Coordinates of C-alpha atoms and ligand atoms in Angstrom, one line a residue:
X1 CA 13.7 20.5 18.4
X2 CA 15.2 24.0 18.8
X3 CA 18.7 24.3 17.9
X4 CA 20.3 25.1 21.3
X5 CA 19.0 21.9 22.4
X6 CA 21.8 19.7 24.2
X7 CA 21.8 16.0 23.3
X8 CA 23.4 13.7 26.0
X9 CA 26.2 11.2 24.8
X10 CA 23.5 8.4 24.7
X11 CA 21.5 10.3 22.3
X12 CA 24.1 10.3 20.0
X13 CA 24.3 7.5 17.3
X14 CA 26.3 6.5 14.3
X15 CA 24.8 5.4 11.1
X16 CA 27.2 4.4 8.1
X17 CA 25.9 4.4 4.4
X18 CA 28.0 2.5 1.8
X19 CA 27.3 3.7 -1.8
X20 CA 29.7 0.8 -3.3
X21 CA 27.6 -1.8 -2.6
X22 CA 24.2 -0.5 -4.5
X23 CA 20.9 -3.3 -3.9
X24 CA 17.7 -3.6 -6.1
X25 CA 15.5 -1.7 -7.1
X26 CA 13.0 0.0 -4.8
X27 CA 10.0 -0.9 -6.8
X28 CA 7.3 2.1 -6.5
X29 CA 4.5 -0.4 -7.0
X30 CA 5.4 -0.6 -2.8
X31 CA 4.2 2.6 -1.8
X32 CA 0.5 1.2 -4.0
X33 CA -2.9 2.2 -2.5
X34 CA -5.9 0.6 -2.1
X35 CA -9.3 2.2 -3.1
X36 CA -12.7 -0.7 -2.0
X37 CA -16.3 0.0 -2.6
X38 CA -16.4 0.7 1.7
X39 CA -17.9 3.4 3.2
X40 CA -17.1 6.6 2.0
X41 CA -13.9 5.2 0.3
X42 CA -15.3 6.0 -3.1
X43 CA -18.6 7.3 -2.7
X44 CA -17.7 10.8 -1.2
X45 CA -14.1 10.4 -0.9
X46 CA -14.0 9.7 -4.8
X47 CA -16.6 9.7 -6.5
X48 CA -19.4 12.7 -5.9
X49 CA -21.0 12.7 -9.2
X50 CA -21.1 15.2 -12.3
X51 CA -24.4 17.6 -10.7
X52 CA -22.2 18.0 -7.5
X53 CA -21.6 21.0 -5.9
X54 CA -18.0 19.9 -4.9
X55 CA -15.7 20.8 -7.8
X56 CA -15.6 17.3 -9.8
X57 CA -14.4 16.6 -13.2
X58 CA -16.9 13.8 -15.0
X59 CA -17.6 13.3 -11.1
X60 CA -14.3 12.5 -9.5
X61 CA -14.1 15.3 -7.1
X62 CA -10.8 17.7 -8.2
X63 CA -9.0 18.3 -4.9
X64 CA -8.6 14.5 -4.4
X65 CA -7.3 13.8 -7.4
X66 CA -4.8 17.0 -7.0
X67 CA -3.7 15.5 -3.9
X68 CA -3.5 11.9 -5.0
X69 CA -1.0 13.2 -8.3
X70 CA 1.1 14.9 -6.0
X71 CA 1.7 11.5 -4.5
X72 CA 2.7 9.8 -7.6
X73 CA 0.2 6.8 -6.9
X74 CA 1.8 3.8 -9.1
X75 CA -0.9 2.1 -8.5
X76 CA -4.6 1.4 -7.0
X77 CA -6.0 -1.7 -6.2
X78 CA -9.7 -1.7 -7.0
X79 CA -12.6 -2.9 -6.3
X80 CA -12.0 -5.0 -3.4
X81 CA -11.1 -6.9 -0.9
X82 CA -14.1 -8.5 0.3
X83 CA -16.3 -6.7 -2.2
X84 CA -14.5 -7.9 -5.4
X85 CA -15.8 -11.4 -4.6
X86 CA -19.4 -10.1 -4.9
X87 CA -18.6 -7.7 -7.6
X88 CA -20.1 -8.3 -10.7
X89 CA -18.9 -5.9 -13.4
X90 CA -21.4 -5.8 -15.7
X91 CA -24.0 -4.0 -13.4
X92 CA -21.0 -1.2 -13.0
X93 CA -21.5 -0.6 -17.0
X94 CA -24.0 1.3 -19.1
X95 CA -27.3 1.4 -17.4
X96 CA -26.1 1.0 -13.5
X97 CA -28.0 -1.8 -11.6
X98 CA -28.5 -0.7 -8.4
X99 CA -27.2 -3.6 -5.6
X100 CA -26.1 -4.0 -1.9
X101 CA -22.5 -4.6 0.5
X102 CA -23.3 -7.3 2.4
X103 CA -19.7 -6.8 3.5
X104 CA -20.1 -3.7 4.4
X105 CA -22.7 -2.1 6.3
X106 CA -25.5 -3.6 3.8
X107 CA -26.0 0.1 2.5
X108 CA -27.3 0.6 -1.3
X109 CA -24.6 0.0 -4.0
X110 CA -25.6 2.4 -6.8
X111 CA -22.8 0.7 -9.1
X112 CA -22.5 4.3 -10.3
X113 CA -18.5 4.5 -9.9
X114 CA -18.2 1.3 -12.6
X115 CA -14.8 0.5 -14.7
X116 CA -14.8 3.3 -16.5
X117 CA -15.0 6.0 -13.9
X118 CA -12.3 3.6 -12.5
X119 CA -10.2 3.7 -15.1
X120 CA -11.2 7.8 -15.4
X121 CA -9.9 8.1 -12.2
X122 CA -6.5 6.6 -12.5
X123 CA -5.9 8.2 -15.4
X124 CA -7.0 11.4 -13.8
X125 CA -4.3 10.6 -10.7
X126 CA -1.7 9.5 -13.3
X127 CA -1.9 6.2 -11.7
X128 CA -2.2 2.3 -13.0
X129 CA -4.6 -0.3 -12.8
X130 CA -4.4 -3.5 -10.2
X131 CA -7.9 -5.0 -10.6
X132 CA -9.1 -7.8 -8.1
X133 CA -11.2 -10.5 -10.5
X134 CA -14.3 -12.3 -8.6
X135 CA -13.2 -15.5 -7.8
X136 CA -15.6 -16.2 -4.5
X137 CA -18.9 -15.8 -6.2
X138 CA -17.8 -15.0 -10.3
X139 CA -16.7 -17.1 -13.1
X140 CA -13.7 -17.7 -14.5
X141 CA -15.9 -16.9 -18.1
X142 CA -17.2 -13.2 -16.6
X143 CA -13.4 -12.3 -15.3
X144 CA -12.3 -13.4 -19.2
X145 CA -15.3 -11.0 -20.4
X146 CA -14.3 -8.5 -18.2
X147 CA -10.3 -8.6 -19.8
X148 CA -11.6 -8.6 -23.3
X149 CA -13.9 -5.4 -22.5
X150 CA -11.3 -3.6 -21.1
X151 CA -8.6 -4.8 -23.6
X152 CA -9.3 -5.9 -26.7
X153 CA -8.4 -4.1 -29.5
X154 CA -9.9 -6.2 -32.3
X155 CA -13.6 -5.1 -33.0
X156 CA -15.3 -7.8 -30.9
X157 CA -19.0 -7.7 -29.8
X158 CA -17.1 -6.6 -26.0
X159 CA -14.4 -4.2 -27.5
X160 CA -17.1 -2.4 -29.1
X161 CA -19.5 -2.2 -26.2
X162 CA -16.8 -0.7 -24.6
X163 CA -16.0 1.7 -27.6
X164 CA -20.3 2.3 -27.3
X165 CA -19.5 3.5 -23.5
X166 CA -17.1 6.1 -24.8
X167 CA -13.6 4.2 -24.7
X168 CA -12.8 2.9 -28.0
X169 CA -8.9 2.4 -27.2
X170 CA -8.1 -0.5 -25.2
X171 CA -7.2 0.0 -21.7
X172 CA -3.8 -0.7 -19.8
X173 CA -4.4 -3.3 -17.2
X174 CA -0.9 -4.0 -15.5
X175 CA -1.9 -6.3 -12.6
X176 CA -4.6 -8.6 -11.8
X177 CA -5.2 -10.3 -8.0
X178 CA -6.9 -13.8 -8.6
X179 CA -9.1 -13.0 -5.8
X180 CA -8.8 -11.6 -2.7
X181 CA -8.5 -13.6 0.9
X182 CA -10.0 -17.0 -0.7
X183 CA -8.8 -18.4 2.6
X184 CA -11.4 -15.9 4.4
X185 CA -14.2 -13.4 2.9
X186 CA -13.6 -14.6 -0.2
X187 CA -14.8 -18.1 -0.4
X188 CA -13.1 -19.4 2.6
X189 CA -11.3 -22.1 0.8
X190 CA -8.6 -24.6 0.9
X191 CA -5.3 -23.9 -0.7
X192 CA -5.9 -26.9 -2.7
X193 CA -8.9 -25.8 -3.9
X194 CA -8.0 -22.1 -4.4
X195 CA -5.2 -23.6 -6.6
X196 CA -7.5 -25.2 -8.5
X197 CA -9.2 -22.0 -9.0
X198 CA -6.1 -19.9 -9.7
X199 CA -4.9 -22.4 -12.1
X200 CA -8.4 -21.9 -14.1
X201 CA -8.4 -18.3 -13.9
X202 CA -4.8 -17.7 -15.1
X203 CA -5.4 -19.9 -17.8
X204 CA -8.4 -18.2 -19.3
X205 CA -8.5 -14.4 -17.8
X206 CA -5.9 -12.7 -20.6
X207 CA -4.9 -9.6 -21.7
X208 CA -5.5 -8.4 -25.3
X209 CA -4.1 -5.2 -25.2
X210 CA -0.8 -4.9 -28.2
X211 CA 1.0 -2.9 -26.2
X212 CA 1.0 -5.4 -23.5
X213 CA 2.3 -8.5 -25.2
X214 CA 5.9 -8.1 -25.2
X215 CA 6.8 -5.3 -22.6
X216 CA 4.3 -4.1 -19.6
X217 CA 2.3 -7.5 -19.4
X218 CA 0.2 -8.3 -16.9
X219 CA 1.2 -9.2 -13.8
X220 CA -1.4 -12.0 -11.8
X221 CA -1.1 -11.9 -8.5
X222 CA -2.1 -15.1 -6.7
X223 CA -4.2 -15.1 -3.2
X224 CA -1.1 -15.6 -0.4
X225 CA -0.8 -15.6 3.3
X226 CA -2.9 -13.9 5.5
X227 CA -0.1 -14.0 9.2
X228 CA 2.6 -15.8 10.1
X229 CA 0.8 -19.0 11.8
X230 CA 1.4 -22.6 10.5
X231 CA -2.0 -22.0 8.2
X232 CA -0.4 -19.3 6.6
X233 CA 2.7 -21.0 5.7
X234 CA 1.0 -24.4 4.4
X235 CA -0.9 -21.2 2.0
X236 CA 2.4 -20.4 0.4
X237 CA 4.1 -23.4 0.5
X238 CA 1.2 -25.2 -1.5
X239 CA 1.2 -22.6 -4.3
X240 CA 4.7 -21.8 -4.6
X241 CA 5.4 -25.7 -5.0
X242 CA 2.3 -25.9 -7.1
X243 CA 4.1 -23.0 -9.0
X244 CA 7.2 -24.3 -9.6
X245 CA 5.8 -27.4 -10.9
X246 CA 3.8 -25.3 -13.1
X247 CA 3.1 -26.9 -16.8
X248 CA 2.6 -23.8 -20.0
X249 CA -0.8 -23.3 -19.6
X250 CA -0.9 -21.4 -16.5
X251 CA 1.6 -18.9 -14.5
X252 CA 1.5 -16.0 -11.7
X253 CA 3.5 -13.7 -11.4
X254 CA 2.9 -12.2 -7.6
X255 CA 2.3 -13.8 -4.4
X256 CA -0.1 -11.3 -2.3
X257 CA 0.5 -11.0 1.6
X258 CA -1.9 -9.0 3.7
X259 CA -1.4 -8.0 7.5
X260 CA -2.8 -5.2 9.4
X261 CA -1.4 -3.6 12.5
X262 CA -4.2 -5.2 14.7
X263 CA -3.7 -6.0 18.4
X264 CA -7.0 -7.0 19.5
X265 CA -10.1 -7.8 16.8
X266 CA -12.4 -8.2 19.3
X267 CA -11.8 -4.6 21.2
X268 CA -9.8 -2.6 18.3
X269 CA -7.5 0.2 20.4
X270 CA -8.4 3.6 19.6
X271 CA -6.8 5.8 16.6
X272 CA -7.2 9.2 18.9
X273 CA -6.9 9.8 22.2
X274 CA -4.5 7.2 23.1
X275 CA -1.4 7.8 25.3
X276 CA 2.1 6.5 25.0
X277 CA 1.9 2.9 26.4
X278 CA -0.5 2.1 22.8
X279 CA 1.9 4.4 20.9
X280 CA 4.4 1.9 22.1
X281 CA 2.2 -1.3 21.9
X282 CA 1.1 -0.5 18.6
X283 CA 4.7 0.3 16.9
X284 CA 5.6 -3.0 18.5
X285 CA 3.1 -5.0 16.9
X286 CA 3.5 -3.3 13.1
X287 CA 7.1 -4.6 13.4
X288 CA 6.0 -8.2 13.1
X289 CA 5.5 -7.3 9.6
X290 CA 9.3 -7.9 8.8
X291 CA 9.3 -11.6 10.6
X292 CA 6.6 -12.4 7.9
X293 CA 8.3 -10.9 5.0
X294 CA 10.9 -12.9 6.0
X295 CA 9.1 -16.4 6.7
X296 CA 7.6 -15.9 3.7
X297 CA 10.0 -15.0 1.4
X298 CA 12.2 -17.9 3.0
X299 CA 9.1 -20.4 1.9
X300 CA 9.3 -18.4 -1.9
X301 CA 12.8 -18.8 -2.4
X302 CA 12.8 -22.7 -1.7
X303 CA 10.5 -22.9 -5.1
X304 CA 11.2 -19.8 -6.7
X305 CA 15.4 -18.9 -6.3
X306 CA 15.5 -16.7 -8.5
X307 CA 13.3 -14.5 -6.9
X308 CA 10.5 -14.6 -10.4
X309 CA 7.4 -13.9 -8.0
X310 CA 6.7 -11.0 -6.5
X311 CA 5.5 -11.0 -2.9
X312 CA 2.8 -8.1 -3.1
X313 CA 1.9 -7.0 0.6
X314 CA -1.7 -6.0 -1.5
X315 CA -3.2 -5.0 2.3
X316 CA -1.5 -3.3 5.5
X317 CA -1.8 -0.5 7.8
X318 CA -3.4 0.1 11.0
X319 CA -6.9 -1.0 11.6
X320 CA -8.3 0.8 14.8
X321 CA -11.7 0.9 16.4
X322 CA -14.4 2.9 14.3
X323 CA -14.9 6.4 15.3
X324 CA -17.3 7.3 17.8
X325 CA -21.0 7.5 16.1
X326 CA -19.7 6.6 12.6
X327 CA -21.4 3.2 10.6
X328 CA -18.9 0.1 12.4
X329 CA -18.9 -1.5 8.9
X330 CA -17.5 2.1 7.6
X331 CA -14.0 1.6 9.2
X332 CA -13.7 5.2 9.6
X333 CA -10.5 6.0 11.6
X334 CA -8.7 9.2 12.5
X335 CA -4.5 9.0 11.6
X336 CA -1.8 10.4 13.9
X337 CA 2.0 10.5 13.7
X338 CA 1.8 6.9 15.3
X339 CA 0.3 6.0 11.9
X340 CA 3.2 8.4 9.9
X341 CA 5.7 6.6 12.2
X342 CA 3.9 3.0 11.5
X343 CA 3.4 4.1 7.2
X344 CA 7.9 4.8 7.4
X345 CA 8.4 1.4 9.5
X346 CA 6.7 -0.6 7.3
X347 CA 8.2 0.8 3.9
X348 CA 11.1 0.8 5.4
X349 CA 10.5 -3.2 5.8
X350 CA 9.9 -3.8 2.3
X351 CA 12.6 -1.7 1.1
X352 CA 14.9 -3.8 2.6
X353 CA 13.6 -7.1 1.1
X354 CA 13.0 -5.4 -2.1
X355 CA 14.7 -8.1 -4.1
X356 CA 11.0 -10.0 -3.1
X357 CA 8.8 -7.4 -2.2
X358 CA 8.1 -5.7 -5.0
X359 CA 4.1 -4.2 -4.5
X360 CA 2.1 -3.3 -1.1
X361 CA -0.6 -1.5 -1.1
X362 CA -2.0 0.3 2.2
X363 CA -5.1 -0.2 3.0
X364 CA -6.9 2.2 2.4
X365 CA -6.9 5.7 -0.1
X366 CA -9.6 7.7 1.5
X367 CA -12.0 8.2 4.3
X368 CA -11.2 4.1 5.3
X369 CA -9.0 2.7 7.7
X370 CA -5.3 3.9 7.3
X371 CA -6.0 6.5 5.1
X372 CA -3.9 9.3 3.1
X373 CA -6.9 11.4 3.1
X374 CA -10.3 12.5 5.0
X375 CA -12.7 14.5 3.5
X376 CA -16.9 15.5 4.8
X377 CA -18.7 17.3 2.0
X378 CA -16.6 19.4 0.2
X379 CA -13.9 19.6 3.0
X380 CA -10.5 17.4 2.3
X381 CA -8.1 17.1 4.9
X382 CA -4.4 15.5 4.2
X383 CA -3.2 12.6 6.8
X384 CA 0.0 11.9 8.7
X385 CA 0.4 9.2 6.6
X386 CA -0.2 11.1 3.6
X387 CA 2.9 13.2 4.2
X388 CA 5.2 9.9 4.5
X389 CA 4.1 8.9 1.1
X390 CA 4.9 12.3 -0.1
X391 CA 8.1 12.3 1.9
X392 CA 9.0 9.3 0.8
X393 CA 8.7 10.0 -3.6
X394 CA 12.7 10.0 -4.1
X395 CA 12.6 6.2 -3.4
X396 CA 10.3 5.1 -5.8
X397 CA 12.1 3.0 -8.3
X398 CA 15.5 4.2 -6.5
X399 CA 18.2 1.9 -6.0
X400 CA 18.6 0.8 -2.2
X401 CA 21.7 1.5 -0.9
X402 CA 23.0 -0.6 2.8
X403 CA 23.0 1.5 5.8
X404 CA 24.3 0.2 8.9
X405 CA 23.5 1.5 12.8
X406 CA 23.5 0.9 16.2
X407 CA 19.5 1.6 16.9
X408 CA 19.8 2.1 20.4
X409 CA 16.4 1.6 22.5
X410 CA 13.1 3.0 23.0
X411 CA 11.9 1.5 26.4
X412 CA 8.2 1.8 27.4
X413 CA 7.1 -0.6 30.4
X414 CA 7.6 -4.4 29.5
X415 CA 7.9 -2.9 25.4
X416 CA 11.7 -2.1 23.7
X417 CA 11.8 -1.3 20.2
X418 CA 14.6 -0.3 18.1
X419 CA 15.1 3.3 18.7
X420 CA 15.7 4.7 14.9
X421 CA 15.3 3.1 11.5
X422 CA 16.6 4.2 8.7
X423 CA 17.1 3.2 4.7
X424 CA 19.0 5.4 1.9
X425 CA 18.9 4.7 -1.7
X426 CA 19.9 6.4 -4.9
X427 CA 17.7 7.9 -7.4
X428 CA 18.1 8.0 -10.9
X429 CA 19.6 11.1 -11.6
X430 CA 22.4 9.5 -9.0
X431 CA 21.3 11.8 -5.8
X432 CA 21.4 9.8 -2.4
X433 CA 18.6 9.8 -0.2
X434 CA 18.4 8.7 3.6
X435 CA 15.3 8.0 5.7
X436 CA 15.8 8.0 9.8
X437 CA 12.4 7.3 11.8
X438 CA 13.1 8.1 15.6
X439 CA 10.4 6.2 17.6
X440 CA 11.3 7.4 20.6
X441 CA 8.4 10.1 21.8
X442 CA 10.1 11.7 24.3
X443 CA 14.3 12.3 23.1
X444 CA 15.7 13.4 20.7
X445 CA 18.4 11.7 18.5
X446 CA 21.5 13.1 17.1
X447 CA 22.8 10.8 14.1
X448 CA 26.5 11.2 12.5
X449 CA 25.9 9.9 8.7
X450 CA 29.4 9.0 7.3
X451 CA 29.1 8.3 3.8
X452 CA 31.6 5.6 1.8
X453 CA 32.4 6.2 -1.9
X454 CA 30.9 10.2 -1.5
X455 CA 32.7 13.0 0.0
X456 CA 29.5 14.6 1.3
X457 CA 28.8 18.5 1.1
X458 CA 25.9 19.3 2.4
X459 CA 22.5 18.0 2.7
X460 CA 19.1 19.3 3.2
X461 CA 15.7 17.4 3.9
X462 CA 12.0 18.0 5.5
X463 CA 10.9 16.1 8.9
X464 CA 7.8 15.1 10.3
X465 CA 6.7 15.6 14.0
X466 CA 4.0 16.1 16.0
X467 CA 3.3 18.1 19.5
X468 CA 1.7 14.7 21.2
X469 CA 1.5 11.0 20.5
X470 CA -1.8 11.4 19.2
X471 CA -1.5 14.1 17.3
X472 CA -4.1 14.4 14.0
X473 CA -4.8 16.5 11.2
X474 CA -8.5 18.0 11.5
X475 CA -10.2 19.7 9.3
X476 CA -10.2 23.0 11.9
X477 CA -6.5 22.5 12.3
X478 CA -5.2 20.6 9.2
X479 CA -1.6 21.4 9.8
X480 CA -0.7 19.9 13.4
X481 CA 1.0 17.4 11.7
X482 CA 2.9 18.2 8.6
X483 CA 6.8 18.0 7.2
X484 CA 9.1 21.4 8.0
X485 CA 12.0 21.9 6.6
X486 CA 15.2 20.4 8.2
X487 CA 18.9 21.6 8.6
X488 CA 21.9 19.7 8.5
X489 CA 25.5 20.4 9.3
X490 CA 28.0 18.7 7.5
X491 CA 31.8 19.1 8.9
X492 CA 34.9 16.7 7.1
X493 CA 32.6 14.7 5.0
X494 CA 30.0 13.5 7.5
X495 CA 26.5 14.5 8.2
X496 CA 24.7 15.6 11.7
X497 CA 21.5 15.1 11.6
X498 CA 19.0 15.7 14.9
X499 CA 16.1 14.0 14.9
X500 CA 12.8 15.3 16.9
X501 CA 11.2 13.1 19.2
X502 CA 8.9 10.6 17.0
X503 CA 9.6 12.0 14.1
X504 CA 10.1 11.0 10.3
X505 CA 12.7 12.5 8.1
X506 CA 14.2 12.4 4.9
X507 CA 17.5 14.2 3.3
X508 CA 19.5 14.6 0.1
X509 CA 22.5 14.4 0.5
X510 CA 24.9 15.5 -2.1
Ligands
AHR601 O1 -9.6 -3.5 4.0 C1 -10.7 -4.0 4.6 C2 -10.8 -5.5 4.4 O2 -9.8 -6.2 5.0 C3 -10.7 -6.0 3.0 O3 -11.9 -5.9 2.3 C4 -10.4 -7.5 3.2 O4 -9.6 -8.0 2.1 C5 -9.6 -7.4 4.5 O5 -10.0 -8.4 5.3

């Protein structure tokens, strides 16, 4: 907004943030990615090979990986989603057996991006490991034999197959999901008999790696809800109670939780071209993810008080209708500030349950669905939603600090939705940070920040905007939407902040 702007009285809200009462810890597994064998998620948006004309180191194109470290990536969930239930490792080792993805689009599986170019990559991003073991249509022996491959240190026949493929060291595997959507894609199961399944796997799928036995061990993340109907809560409440009852030989460690921003399966709205009434419609419906949080983290605290298990929200963004003329089973989407606005809401959720929610991963990395980045050929194009997670690095592993505000409302037809959000926590080095969305497309806000326990000084901070509700990022115009620089006055200890129109924004304050 220029700065000669007027803002009427009702555009005018207070926010208070109260540094004496410090939360938990923002965990940065939250702002986690997800990276399937789909489309052009890994072939093309990953992996282009060694002979490739698009500047690749061992064949994980450069400028990805450049922008993925920027992002501080904690972690990427890999292979699947419904693919991990028909992966079968082996054939993505040593000499590649070329298969299929039923899931999706059918299309040739060269198996060429295996577990080591995995574990390449990751290591190229400066990220972690969070592998999905096949329980649909694998055993629980070839998840074991995948563990020992990757971590055994003693010279077993495995650890030195894996040593033969050019990693004798054993890998770092931090997190494992026992499956992925039993209830669904992968197996369509009972709880009771998923339990049966996690209780198997849990048992017998281990980590050898020495640096993992006392510190860093492996988290397992059980299959959990998939929505907020009664099926979803009879999920969690059999494996919680299952949990707690547990005997020594088995354990979990993490609850996942997937929900996409989805209004209509059958006739998917649109991620371009779209006016305000789906701006609205769709920020309206990615707010349901806080009244599952909280139904299910009222379920995990009846078995688990002390808040042991993790709920990991392993699978959420926005899941639109395929572009026009692209493969349907591709889930290739364009992102517009309605996604940046969707990305802050929904971290913004989990940071204020982050005594429970301590992973998410959106779904997913490149090229699919909600996506940080785009590319075609050698071009690479940066997302709305990209910037928030790049906005958003001062909260990882910050401590969340209370804010409290009047919201106000955004009004669109029959739809009202909180006008601003907002969380603040402090990093390590002791530095506040605050985050204010304002949904509203059409007014700008003006929020006075009072700070207890810090006689604030001045403050400084980038925002995200965009010309229309649908604006994207192309890759003839990569810039429409991307973070500016923002100014804010501070008079007597408190903070003005003006907020553009559906914007995202985030300020030190010191
Ligand atoms: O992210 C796309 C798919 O959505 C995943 O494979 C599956 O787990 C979910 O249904």
């Amino acid at each position: 907004m220029p700065p000669n702007v007027q803002v009427s009285a009702q555009d005018r809200l207070q926010l208070s943030v109260d540094t004496s009462k410090p939360g938990p810890k923002i965990d940065r597994n939250i702002f986690g990615q997800f990276a399937e064998h789909l489309g052009y998620g890994v072939y093309e948006g990953i992996w282009v090979g060694p002979d490739s004309k698009i500047p690749n180191t061992r064949g994980i194109r450069n400028d990805v990986v450049a922008a993925l470290k920027a992002i501080k990536v904690p972690n990427v969930r890999w292979p699947g989603g419904c693919f991990a239930d028909e992966y079968h490792w082996r054939k993505g080792i040593g000499t590649r057996a070329v298969t299929l993805n039923p899931n999706w689009g059918g299309v040739i599986e060269p198996n060429t991006f295996g577990t080591h170019e995995f574990m390449d990559f990751i290591d190229q991003i400066g990220s972690e490991a969070y592998l999905s073991v096949n329980v649909g249509s694998g055993t629980p022996q070839e998840a074991a034999e995948w563990l020992e491959y990757l971590t055994a240190a003693q010279p077993t026949t495995l650890a030195k197959e894996r040593a033969t493929n050019g990693h004798p060291a054993p890998y770092k595997i931090p997190m494992l999901g026992i499956g992925n959507e039993s209830w669904d894609c992968g197996g369509n199961m009972t709880p009771e008999y998923y339990l049966r399944q996690l209780t198997i796997y849990s048992r017998f799928v281990r980590n050898y790696n020495p640096a993992q036995q006392r510190n860093d061990q492996l988290q397992k993340i059980a299959v959990g809800p998939g929505g907020g109907e009664a099926r979803w809560t009879e999920w969690t409440d059999t494996i919680m109670k299952a949990w707690q009852k547990r005997q020594w030989s088995w354990d979990m460690q993490g609850l996942s939780m997937h929900n996409y921003t989805v209004i209509n399966w059958e006739n998917k709205f649109a991620s371009v071209g779209f006016g305000e009434k789906e701006y609205a419609q769709i920020l309206k419906e990615t707010l349901k993810m806080k009244d599952l949080v909280t139904t299910h983290s009222a379920i995990m605290d009846k078995y688990d008080p002390q808040k042991k298990i993790s709920l990991v929200v392993d699978e959420w963004g926005s899941w639109y209708a395929p572009l026009p003329g692209s493969n349907p089973g591709f889930l290739v989407q364009q992102n517009s500030i309605r996604d940046a606005i969707l990305a802050a809401l929904n971290l913004n959720i989990f940071a204020h349950h982050a005594d429970r929610v301590r992973g998410a991963n959106i779904a997913q990395m490149v090229n699919v669905l909600q996506a940080m980045i785009l590319t075609e050929k050698e071009k690479m194009v940066l997302t709305p939603t990209y910037h928030v997670f790049k906005m958003y690095l001062p909260f990882q592993d910050a401590t969340y600090i209370p804010v409290t505000f009047n919201a106000g409302t955004y009004t669109n037809g029959d739809i009202t939705l909180p006008r601003i959000d907002a969380i603040a926590a402090k990093d390590k080095s002791g530095k506040l940070w605050l985050e204010l969305t304002n949904i509203d497309p059409n007014n700008a806000v003006e929020i006075e920040v009072s700070v207890a326990g810090l006689n604030a000084n001045s403050a400084t901070g980038e925002t995200l905007t965009a010309p229309k509700v649908d604006s994207v990022n192309t890759f003839d115009a990569p810039n429409t939407v991307a973070p500016k620089p923002i100014s804010v006055k501070v008079q007597n200890g408190k903070l003005t902040i003006k907020l553009d129109p559906k914007s995202v924004t985030v300020v030190s304050i010191m």
